[in-house]
C-alpha cells in the first residue's frame, strides 16, 4: 500500500480481555516500530523489529505485552489481560533509511 | 543511553511571529536527529532530518533546524508562523546501531494566536 496501515482504528475492550493490534508496514521497509501515546503524552517506545534480527523489546512495559512480525512484514501487538492504564493510542511506524513513516494509530480504550 | 528533552511543554506565538522550539539530546556519538509534527486528528509526519553534513537543515512547510554539537541541541525554527502550524512537535534521536532505534521527546504543543 501507499502508507502504513493499522487496524482496528478504534478498539474498546473490557478490563482483563486480550487484544490484538495489527500493523501493515510500507512494502519493502525493513524496520517496524511500535509506540504508545497516552493522552497528552509523548511517544513511548515499545518494540522495534529490524529485518531478521532479534527484536528490541526494551520498551515493553510488562510481560502482558508482546509483538511479532511475520515474514518480515505484518506485525501484531498483543496485550493480554488489559488494564485501564493500557488505554492509549498505539502507533506503528516503518522505515527503510532511518526516518519513520507512521500509521494512523489504533485508539485502545479499556473499560 | 539515548534521551531527548523538549523543555517547553507548550508555546504560544502570534501568527506571523518567529518560532523556535528547543530540543536537547543525549547520545554518545553523532546522532541522527529528526523533527516530526502531529496535527490534530492527523498522524505523525516527518518535518526534517539530520544525518550528517551541513548542520542547518531545511524541511517542509518552511521549517529549518540547526544541529549544534557543542550544545547537544537541534532546535526547530520558522521565521513566520501560520495558524495552520498549530500542532504537537516531536524531536527524536536515532542511532544506527545495526538497526535504527529512535527515541522521541515528550513533545511541544504549539498554539498560534491571531
Coordinates of N, CA and C in Angstrom, one line a residue:
Chain A
X1 N 0.8 -1.2 0.0 CA 0.0 0.0 0.0 C 0.8 1.2 0.0
X2 N 0.2 2.4 -0.1 CA 0.9 3.6 -0.2 C 1.5 4.1 1.2
X3 N 0.9 3.6 2.3 CA 1.4 4.1 3.6 C 1.3 2.9 4.6
X4 N 1.6 3.3 5.8 CA 1.4 2.3 6.9 C 0.0 2.3 7.3
X5 N -0.6 1.1 7.4 CA -2.0 1.0 7.8 C -2.0 0.2 9.1
X6 N -3.0 0.5 9.9 CA -3.2 -0.1 11.2 C -4.7 -0.5 11.4
X7 N -4.9 -1.6 12.0 CA -6.3 -2.0 12.3 C -6.4 -2.6 13.7
X8 N -7.5 -2.5 14.4 CA -8.6 -1.6 14.0 C -8.2 -0.1 14.3
X9 N -9.0 0.8 13.8 CA -8.7 2.2 14.1 C -9.1 2.5 15.6
X10 N -10.1 1.9 16.1 CA -10.6 2.0 17.4 C -10.9 0.7 18.0
X11 N -10.6 0.5 19.3 CA -10.9 -0.8 20.0 C -11.3 -0.5 21.4
X12 N -12.5 -0.9 21.7 CA -13.0 -0.8 23.1 C -13.1 -2.2 23.7
X13 N -12.5 -2.4 24.8 CA -12.5 -3.7 25.4 C -12.7 -3.6 26.9
X14 N -13.0 -4.7 27.5 CA -13.2 -4.7 29.0 C -11.9 -5.2 29.7
X15 N -11.7 -4.6 30.8 CA -10.5 -5.0 31.6 C -10.4 -6.5 31.7
X16 N -9.2 -7.0 31.5 CA -9.0 -8.4 31.7 C -9.0 -9.2 30.3
X17 N -9.5 -8.5 29.3 CA -9.6 -9.2 28.0 C -8.2 -9.0 27.3
X18 N -8.0 -9.9 26.3 CA -6.8 -9.8 25.5 C -7.2 -9.0 24.2
X19 N -6.2 -8.2 23.7 CA -6.5 -7.5 22.4 C -5.3 -7.7 21.5
X20 N -5.6 -7.7 20.2 CA -4.5 -7.8 19.1 C -4.7 -6.5 18.2
X21 N -3.5 -5.9 18.0 CA -3.5 -4.7 17.2 C -2.6 -5.1 16.0
X22 N -3.0 -4.7 14.8 CA -2.3 -5.1 13.6 C -1.7 -3.9 12.9
X23 N -0.5 -4.1 12.3 CA 0.2 -3.1 11.6 C 0.7 -3.7 10.2
X24 N 0.3 -3.0 9.1 CA 0.8 -3.3 7.8 C 1.8 -2.2 7.4
X25 N 3.1 -2.5 7.4 CA 4.1 -1.5 7.0 C 4.1 -1.2 5.5
X26 N 4.9 -0.2 5.2 CA 5.1 0.1 3.8 C 5.9 -1.1 3.2
X27 N 5.5 -1.5 2.0 CA 6.2 -2.7 1.4 C 7.7 -2.4 1.2
X28 N 8.5 -3.3 1.6 CA 9.9 -3.1 1.4 C 10.7 -2.5 2.6
X29 N 9.9 -1.9 3.5 CA 10.5 -1.3 4.7 C 11.0 -2.5 5.6
X30 N 12.2 -2.4 6.0 CA 12.8 -3.5 6.8 C 12.6 -3.3 8.3
X31 N 12.4 -2.1 8.7 CA 12.2 -1.8 10.1 C 10.8 -1.5 10.5
X32 N 10.4 -1.9 11.6 CA 9.0 -1.7 12.1 C 9.0 -1.4 13.6
X33 N 8.3 -0.4 14.0 CA 8.3 0.1 15.4 C 6.9 0.1 15.9
X34 N 6.7 -0.1 17.2 CA 5.5 0.2 17.9 C 5.8 1.2 19.0
X35 N 4.8 2.2 19.1 CA 4.9 3.2 20.1 C 3.5 3.3 20.8
X36 N 3.5 3.8 22.0 CA 2.3 4.1 22.7 C 2.2 5.6 23.0
X37 N 1.1 6.2 22.8 CA 0.9 7.6 23.1 C -0.3 7.8 23.9
X38 N -0.1 8.1 25.2 CA -1.2 8.3 26.1 C -1.6 9.7 26.0
X39 N -2.8 10.0 26.5 CA -3.5 11.3 26.3 C -2.5 12.4 26.8
X40 N -2.2 13.3 25.9 CA -1.3 14.4 26.3 C 0.1 14.1 26.5
X41 N 0.5 12.9 26.2 CA 1.9 12.5 26.4 C 2.6 12.3 25.1
X42 N 3.9 12.2 25.2 CA 4.8 11.9 24.0 C 4.7 10.5 23.6
X43 N 5.6 10.1 22.7 CA 5.6 8.7 22.2 C 6.5 7.9 23.1
X44 N 5.9 6.8 23.6 CA 6.7 5.8 24.4 C 7.1 4.7 23.5
X45 N 8.4 4.5 23.3 CA 8.9 3.4 22.5 C 8.5 2.0 23.2
X46 N 8.0 1.1 22.4 CA 7.6 -0.2 22.9 C 8.5 -1.3 22.4
X47 N 8.6 -1.4 21.0 CA 9.4 -2.5 20.5 C 9.8 -2.2 19.1
X48 N 10.9 -2.8 18.6 CA 11.4 -2.4 17.3 C 11.9 -3.7 16.6
X49 N 11.5 -3.9 15.4 CA 12.0 -5.0 14.5 C 12.8 -4.5 13.4
X50 N 13.9 -5.1 13.2 CA 14.8 -4.8 12.1 C 15.2 -6.0 11.3
X51 N 14.7 -6.2 10.1 CA 15.0 -7.3 9.3 C 14.8 -8.6 10.1
X52 N 15.8 -9.5 10.0 CA 15.7 -10.8 10.6 C 16.3 -10.8 12.0
X53 N 16.8 -9.7 12.5 CA 17.4 -9.6 13.8 C 16.4 -9.8 14.9
X54 N 16.9 -10.2 16.1 CA 16.0 -10.3 17.2 C 15.4 -8.9 17.6
X55 N 14.2 -8.8 17.9 CA 13.6 -7.5 18.1 C 14.1 -6.9 19.4
X56 N 14.1 -5.6 19.4 CA 14.4 -4.8 20.6 C 13.2 -4.6 21.4
X57 N 13.0 -5.3 22.5 CA 11.8 -5.3 23.3 C 12.0 -4.4 24.6
X58 N 13.0 -3.6 24.6 CA 13.3 -2.9 25.8 C 12.2 -1.9 26.3
X59 N 11.3 -1.6 25.4 CA 10.3 -0.6 25.8 C 9.0 -1.2 26.3
X60 N 8.9 -2.5 26.2 CA 7.6 -3.2 26.6 C 7.4 -3.0 28.1
X61 N 6.2 -2.4 28.5 CA 6.1 -2.1 29.9 C 5.9 -3.3 30.8
X62 N 5.4 -4.4 30.3 CA 5.2 -5.6 31.2 C 5.1 -6.8 30.3
X63 N 5.2 -8.0 31.0 CA 5.1 -9.2 30.2 C 3.7 -9.5 29.6
X64 N 2.8 -8.6 29.9 CA 1.5 -8.7 29.2 C 1.5 -8.3 27.8
X65 N 2.6 -7.5 27.5 CA 2.7 -7.0 26.1 C 3.7 -7.9 25.3
X66 N 3.3 -8.2 24.1 CA 4.2 -8.9 23.2 C 3.9 -8.5 21.8
X67 N 4.8 -8.8 20.9 CA 4.6 -8.4 19.5 C 5.4 -9.4 18.6
X68 N 4.9 -9.6 17.5 CA 5.6 -10.5 16.5 C 5.4 -9.8 15.1
X69 N 6.4 -10.2 14.3 CA 6.3 -9.7 12.9 C 6.5 -11.0 12.0
X70 N 5.5 -11.3 11.3 CA 5.6 -12.5 10.5 C 6.1 -12.2 9.0
X71 N 7.0 -13.0 8.6 CA 7.5 -12.8 7.2 C 8.1 -11.5 6.9
X72 N 8.6 -10.8 8.0 CA 9.2 -9.6 7.8 C 8.3 -8.5 7.3
X73 N 7.0 -8.7 7.5 CA 6.0 -7.7 7.0 C 5.1 -7.3 8.1
X74 N 3.9 -7.9 8.1 CA 2.8 -7.5 9.0 C 3.3 -7.8 10.5
X75 N 2.9 -6.9 11.4 CA 3.2 -7.1 12.8 C 1.9 -7.1 13.6
X76 N 1.9 -7.8 14.7 CA 0.8 -7.8 15.6 C 1.3 -7.5 17.0
X77 N 0.7 -6.6 17.6 CA 1.0 -6.2 19.1 C -0.2 -6.8 19.9
X78 N 0.2 -7.7 20.8 CA -0.8 -8.3 21.7 C -0.7 -7.8 23.1
X79 N -1.8 -7.5 23.7 CA -1.9 -7.1 25.1 C -2.8 -8.0 25.8
X80 N -2.2 -8.8 26.7 CA -3.0 -9.7 27.5 C -3.6 -9.1 28.8
X81 N -4.7 -9.6 29.2 CA -5.3 -9.2 30.5 C -5.2 -7.6 30.6
X82 N -5.9 -7.0 29.6 CA -5.8 -5.5 29.6 C -6.2 -4.8 30.9
X83 N -5.5 -3.7 31.2 CA -5.8 -2.9 32.3 C -6.2 -1.5 31.8
X84 N -6.8 -0.7 32.7 CA -7.3 0.6 32.3 C -6.1 1.5 31.9
X85 N -5.0 1.3 32.5 CA -3.8 2.1 32.2 C -3.2 1.8 30.8
X86 N -3.7 0.7 30.2 CA -3.3 0.4 28.8 C -4.0 1.3 27.8
X87 N -5.0 2.0 28.2 CA -5.8 2.9 27.3 C -4.8 3.9 26.7
X88 N -4.7 4.0 25.4 CA -3.8 4.9 24.7 C -4.0 4.7 23.2
X89 N -3.3 5.5 22.5 CA -3.2 5.3 21.0 C -1.9 4.6 20.8
X90 N -2.0 3.5 20.0 CA -0.9 2.7 19.7 C -0.5 2.9 18.3
X91 N 0.7 3.4 18.1 CA 1.2 3.8 16.8 C 2.2 2.9 16.3
X92 N 2.1 2.6 15.0 CA 3.1 1.7 14.3 C 3.8 2.6 13.3
X93 N 5.1 2.3 13.1 CA 5.8 3.0 12.0 C 6.8 2.1 11.3
X94 N 7.1 2.4 10.1 CA 8.1 1.5 9.4 C 9.1 2.5 8.7
X95 N 10.2 1.9 8.5 CA 11.3 2.7 7.8 C 12.2 1.9 7.0
X96 N 12.9 2.5 6.1 CA 13.9 1.8 5.3 C 15.3 2.5 5.5
X97 N 15.3 3.9 5.5 CA 16.5 4.6 5.6 C 16.7 5.4 6.9
X98 N 16.0 5.1 7.9 CA 16.2 5.8 9.2 C 15.0 6.6 9.6
X99 N 14.4 7.4 8.8 CA 13.2 8.1 9.2 C 12.0 7.3 9.0
X100 N 11.0 7.6 9.9 CA 9.9 6.7 10.0 C 8.6 7.2 9.4
X101 N 7.9 6.4 8.9 CA 6.5 6.7 8.4 C 5.5 6.1 9.3
X102 N 4.6 6.9 9.8 CA 3.7 6.4 10.8 C 2.4 6.1 10.3
X103 N 1.7 5.1 10.9 CA 0.4 4.8 10.6 C -0.6 5.7 11.4
X104 N -1.9 5.6 11.2 CA -2.8 6.5 11.8 C -3.1 6.1 13.3
X105 N -2.6 4.9 13.7 CA -2.8 4.5 15.1 C -4.1 3.8 15.4
X106 N -4.0 3.0 16.5 CA -5.2 2.4 17.0 C -5.5 2.9 18.4
X107 N -6.7 3.5 18.5 CA -7.1 4.0 19.8 C -7.7 2.9 20.7
X108 N -7.0 2.5 21.7 CA -7.5 1.5 22.6 C -8.1 2.1 23.9
X109 N -9.3 1.7 24.2 CA -10.0 2.1 25.4 C -10.3 0.8 26.2
X110 N -9.8 0.8 27.4 CA -10.1 -0.3 28.3 C -11.1 0.2 29.4
X111 N -12.2 -0.5 29.4 CA -13.3 0.0 30.4 C -13.1 -0.7 31.7
Chain B
X1 N 22.9 6.0 27.3 CA 21.7 5.8 26.6 C 21.2 7.0 25.9
X2 N 20.4 6.8 24.9 CA 19.8 8.0 24.2 C 18.7 8.6 25.0
X3 N 18.6 9.9 24.9 CA 17.5 10.6 25.5 C 17.3 11.9 24.8
X4 N 16.0 12.4 24.8 CA 15.7 13.6 24.2 C 14.9 14.4 25.2
X5 N 15.2 15.7 25.3 CA 14.5 16.6 26.1 C 13.9 17.8 25.3
X6 N 12.6 18.0 25.5 CA 12.0 19.2 24.9 C 11.5 20.0 26.1
X7 N 12.2 21.0 26.4 CA 11.9 21.7 27.7 C 10.6 22.4 27.8
X8 N 10.0 22.8 26.6 CA 8.8 23.5 26.6 C 7.6 22.6 26.4
X9 N 6.7 22.5 27.3 CA 5.5 21.6 27.1 C 4.6 22.2 26.1
X10 N 4.4 23.6 26.2 CA 3.6 24.3 25.2 C 4.2 25.7 25.0
X11 N 3.9 26.2 23.8 CA 4.4 27.5 23.4 C 3.2 28.2 22.7
X12 N 3.0 29.5 22.9 CA 2.0 30.2 22.2 C 2.8 31.4 21.5
X13 N 2.5 31.5 20.2 CA 3.1 32.6 19.4 C 2.0 33.2 18.6
X14 N 2.2 34.4 18.2 CA 1.2 35.1 17.3 C 1.5 34.8 15.9
X15 N 0.4 34.7 15.1 CA 0.6 34.5 13.7 C 1.5 35.5 13.1
X16 N 2.5 35.0 12.3 CA 3.4 35.9 11.6 C 4.7 36.1 12.4
X17 N 4.7 35.7 13.7 CA 5.9 35.8 14.5 C 6.8 34.7 14.3
X18 N 8.0 34.8 14.7 CA 9.0 33.8 14.5 C 8.9 32.7 15.6
X19 N 9.4 31.5 15.4 CA 9.2 30.4 16.3 C 10.5 29.7 16.5
X20 N 10.8 29.3 17.7 CA 11.9 28.4 17.9 C 11.5 27.4 19.0
X21 N 11.6 26.1 18.6 CA 11.2 25.0 19.6 C 12.6 24.3 19.9
X22 N 12.7 24.2 21.2 CA 14.0 23.6 21.7 C 14.0 22.1 21.8
X23 N 15.2 21.6 21.5 CA 15.4 20.1 21.7 C 16.9 19.9 22.1
X24 N 17.0 19.2 23.1 CA 18.4 18.7 23.6 C 18.4 17.2 23.6
X25 N 19.5 16.7 23.3 CA 19.6 15.2 23.2 C 20.9 14.8 24.0
X26 N 20.8 13.5 24.3 CA 22.0 12.9 24.9 C 22.3 11.6 24.1
X27 N 23.5 11.6 23.6 CA 23.9 10.4 22.8 C 25.4 10.4 22.7
X28 N 26.0 9.2 22.7 CA 27.5 9.1 22.8 C 28.2 9.4 21.5
X29 N 27.5 9.3 20.4 CA 28.2 9.6 19.1 C 27.4 10.6 18.4
X30 N 27.7 10.7 17.1 CA 26.9 11.7 16.3 C 25.5 11.0 16.1
X31 N 24.5 11.7 16.5 CA 23.2 11.1 16.4 C 22.5 11.4 15.1
X32 N 21.5 10.7 14.8 CA 20.6 11.1 13.7 C 19.4 11.8 14.4
X33 N 19.1 12.9 13.9 CA 18.1 13.8 14.5 C 16.9 14.1 13.6
X34 N 15.8 14.1 14.2 CA 14.5 14.3 13.5 C 13.6 15.3 14.2
X35 N 12.7 15.9 13.4 CA 11.6 16.6 13.9 C 10.4 16.1 13.2
X36 N 9.4 15.8 14.0 CA 8.1 15.3 13.5 C 7.0 16.2 14.0
X37 N 5.9 16.3 13.2 CA 4.8 17.1 13.6 C 3.5 16.2 13.6
X38 N 2.7 16.5 14.6 CA 1.4 15.7 14.7 C 0.3 16.8 14.8
X39 N -0.4 16.9 13.8 CA -1.6 17.9 13.8 C -2.8 17.2 14.3
X40 N -3.7 18.0 14.9 CA -4.9 17.4 15.5 C -5.6 16.4 14.5
X41 N -5.8 15.2 15.0 CA -6.5 14.2 14.2 C -5.7 13.6 13.0
X42 N -4.4 14.0 13.0 CA -3.5 13.5 11.9 C -2.5 12.6 12.5
X43 N -1.8 11.9 11.6 CA -0.7 11.1 12.0 C 0.6 11.9 12.1
X44 N 1.6 11.3 12.5 CA 2.9 11.9 12.6 C 3.5 12.1 11.3
X45 N 4.1 13.2 11.0 CA 4.7 13.5 9.7 C 6.1 14.0 9.9
X46 N 7.1 13.5 9.2 CA 8.5 14.0 9.3 C 8.6 15.4 8.7
X47 N 9.2 16.3 9.5 CA 9.4 17.7 9.0 C 10.8 17.8 8.4
X48 N 11.8 17.3 9.1 CA 13.1 17.3 8.6 C 14.0 16.3 9.4
X49 N 15.2 16.1 8.9 CA 16.1 15.2 9.5 C 17.6 15.6 9.3
X50 N 18.4 15.3 10.2 CA 19.8 15.5 10.1 C 20.6 14.2 10.3
X51 N 21.4 13.8 9.3 CA 22.2 12.6 9.4 C 23.7 13.0 9.4
X52 N 24.1 13.9 8.6 CA 25.5 14.4 8.5 C 25.5 15.6 7.6
X53 N 26.7 16.2 7.5 CA 26.9 17.3 6.6 C 26.5 18.6 7.2
X54 N 25.9 19.5 6.3 CA 25.5 20.8 6.7 C 24.7 20.8 8.0
X55 N 25.0 21.5 9.0 CA 24.3 21.5 10.2 C 23.0 22.2 10.2
X56 N 22.8 23.0 9.2 CA 21.5 23.7 9.1 C 20.7 22.9 8.0
X57 N 19.6 22.4 8.5 CA 18.8 21.6 7.5 C 17.4 22.2 7.3
X58 N 17.0 22.1 6.1 CA 15.7 22.7 5.7 C 14.7 21.5 5.6
X59 N 13.5 21.9 6.0 CA 12.4 20.9 6.0 C 11.2 21.4 5.2
X60 N 10.2 20.7 5.4 CA 8.9 21.0 4.7 C 8.2 22.2 5.5
X61 N 7.3 22.8 4.8 CA 6.5 23.8 5.4 C 7.3 25.0 5.9
X62 N 8.4 25.3 5.4 CA 9.2 26.4 5.8 C 10.0 26.3 7.1
X63 N 10.1 25.1 7.6 CA 10.8 24.9 8.9 C 12.3 24.6 8.6
X64 N 13.1 24.9 9.5 CA 14.5 24.6 9.5 C 15.0 24.2 10.9
X65 N 16.1 23.5 11.0 CA 16.7 23.2 12.3 C 18.2 23.2 12.2
X66 N 18.8 23.5 13.3 CA 20.3 23.6 13.3 C 20.8 22.7 14.3
X67 N 21.7 21.8 13.9 CA 22.4 20.9 14.8 C 23.6 21.6 15.4
X68 N 23.7 21.7 16.7 CA 24.8 22.3 17.4 C 25.4 21.2 18.3
X69 N 26.5 20.7 17.9 CA 27.1 19.6 18.6 C 27.5 20.0 20.0
X70 N 28.1 21.2 20.1 CA 28.7 21.7 21.4 C 27.6 21.9 22.4
X71 N 26.3 22.1 22.0 CA 25.2 22.4 22.9 C 24.3 21.2 22.9
X72 N 24.6 20.1 22.2 CA 23.7 18.9 22.1 C 22.3 19.4 21.8
X73 N 22.2 20.2 20.8 CA 20.8 20.8 20.6 C 20.5 20.6 19.1
X74 N 19.2 20.6 18.8 CA 18.7 20.5 17.5 C 17.4 21.3 17.5
X75 N 17.5 22.6 17.6 CA 16.3 23.5 17.7 C 15.6 23.7 16.4
X76 N 14.3 23.7 16.4 CA 13.5 23.9 15.2 C 13.1 25.3 15.1
X77 N 13.1 25.9 13.9 CA 12.8 27.3 13.7 C 11.9 27.5 12.5
X78 N 11.1 28.6 12.6 CA 10.4 29.0 11.4 C 10.3 30.6 11.5
X79 N 10.6 31.3 10.5 CA 10.6 32.7 10.6 C 9.2 33.4 10.7
X80 N 8.2 32.8 10.2 CA 6.9 33.4 10.3 C 5.8 32.3 10.4
X81 N 5.2 32.2 11.5 CA 4.3 31.1 11.8 C 2.9 31.4 11.2
X82 N 2.3 30.3 10.7 CA 0.9 30.4 10.2 C 0.0 29.7 11.1
X83 N -1.3 30.0 11.1 CA -2.2 29.4 12.0 C -2.3 27.9 11.8
X84 N -2.0 27.5 10.6 CA -2.0 26.0 10.3 C -0.9 25.3 11.0
X85 N 0.1 26.0 11.5 CA 1.2 25.3 12.2 C 0.9 24.9 13.6
X86 N -0.2 25.2 14.1 CA -0.6 24.8 15.4 C -0.7 23.2 15.4
X87 N 0.1 22.7 16.3 CA 0.2 21.2 16.3 C 1.1 20.8 17.4
X88 N 1.4 19.5 17.5 CA 2.4 19.0 18.5 C 3.6 18.6 17.7
X89 N 4.8 19.1 18.3 CA 6.0 18.9 17.6 C 6.9 18.0 18.4
X90 N 7.5 16.9 17.8 CA 8.3 16.0 18.5 C 9.7 16.0 17.9
X91 N 10.7 16.1 18.8 CA 12.1 15.9 18.4 C 12.4 14.4 18.7
X92 N 13.3 13.9 17.8 CA 13.7 12.5 18.0 C 15.1 12.3 17.7
X93 N 15.7 11.3 18.4 CA 17.1 11.0 18.1 C 17.2 9.5 17.8
X94 N 18.0 9.2 16.8 CA 18.1 7.8 16.4 C 19.6 7.4 16.3
X95 N 19.8 6.1 16.4 CA 21.1 5.6 16.4 C 21.2 4.4 15.5
X96 N 22.1 4.5 14.6 CA 22.3 3.4 13.6 C 23.2 2.4 14.3
X97 N 22.7 1.5 15.1 CA 23.4 0.5 15.8 C 23.1 -0.8 15.2
X98 N 23.3 -0.9 13.9 CA 22.9 -2.2 13.3 C 21.4 -2.2 13.0
X99 N 20.7 -1.4 13.6 CA 19.3 -1.1 13.4 C 19.1 0.4 13.5
X100 N 17.9 0.8 13.9 CA 17.7 2.2 13.9 C 16.7 2.6 15.0
X101 N 17.0 2.3 16.2 CA 16.1 2.6 17.3 C 16.0 4.1 17.5
X102 N 14.8 4.6 17.6 CA 14.6 6.1 17.7 C 13.8 6.4 18.9
X103 N 14.3 7.4 19.7 CA 13.7 7.8 20.9 C 13.1 9.2 20.7
X104 N 11.9 9.4 21.1 CA 11.2 10.7 20.9 C 11.1 11.5 22.2
X105 N 11.2 12.8 22.1 CA 10.9 13.7 23.2 C 9.4 13.7 23.5
X106 N 9.1 14.4 24.6 CA 7.7 14.4 25.1 C 6.8 15.3 24.3
X107 N 7.4 16.1 23.4 CA 6.6 16.9 22.5 C 6.4 18.3 23.1
X108 N 6.3 19.3 22.2 CA 5.9 20.7 22.5 C 4.7 21.0 21.7
X109 N 3.6 21.4 22.4 CA 2.4 21.8 21.7 C 2.5 23.3 21.4
X110 N 2.3 23.6 20.1 CA 2.3 25.0 19.6 C 0.9 25.5 19.4
X111 N 0.6 26.6 20.1 CA -0.6 27.3 19.9 C -0.3 28.6 19.1
X112 N -1.1 28.9 18.1 CA -1.0 30.1 17.3 C -2.1 31.0 17.5
X113 N -1.9 32.3 18.0 CA -3.0 33.2 18.2 C -3.0 34.2 17.1
X114 N -4.2 34.6 16.7 CA -4.4 35.6 15.6 C -3.9 37.0 16.0

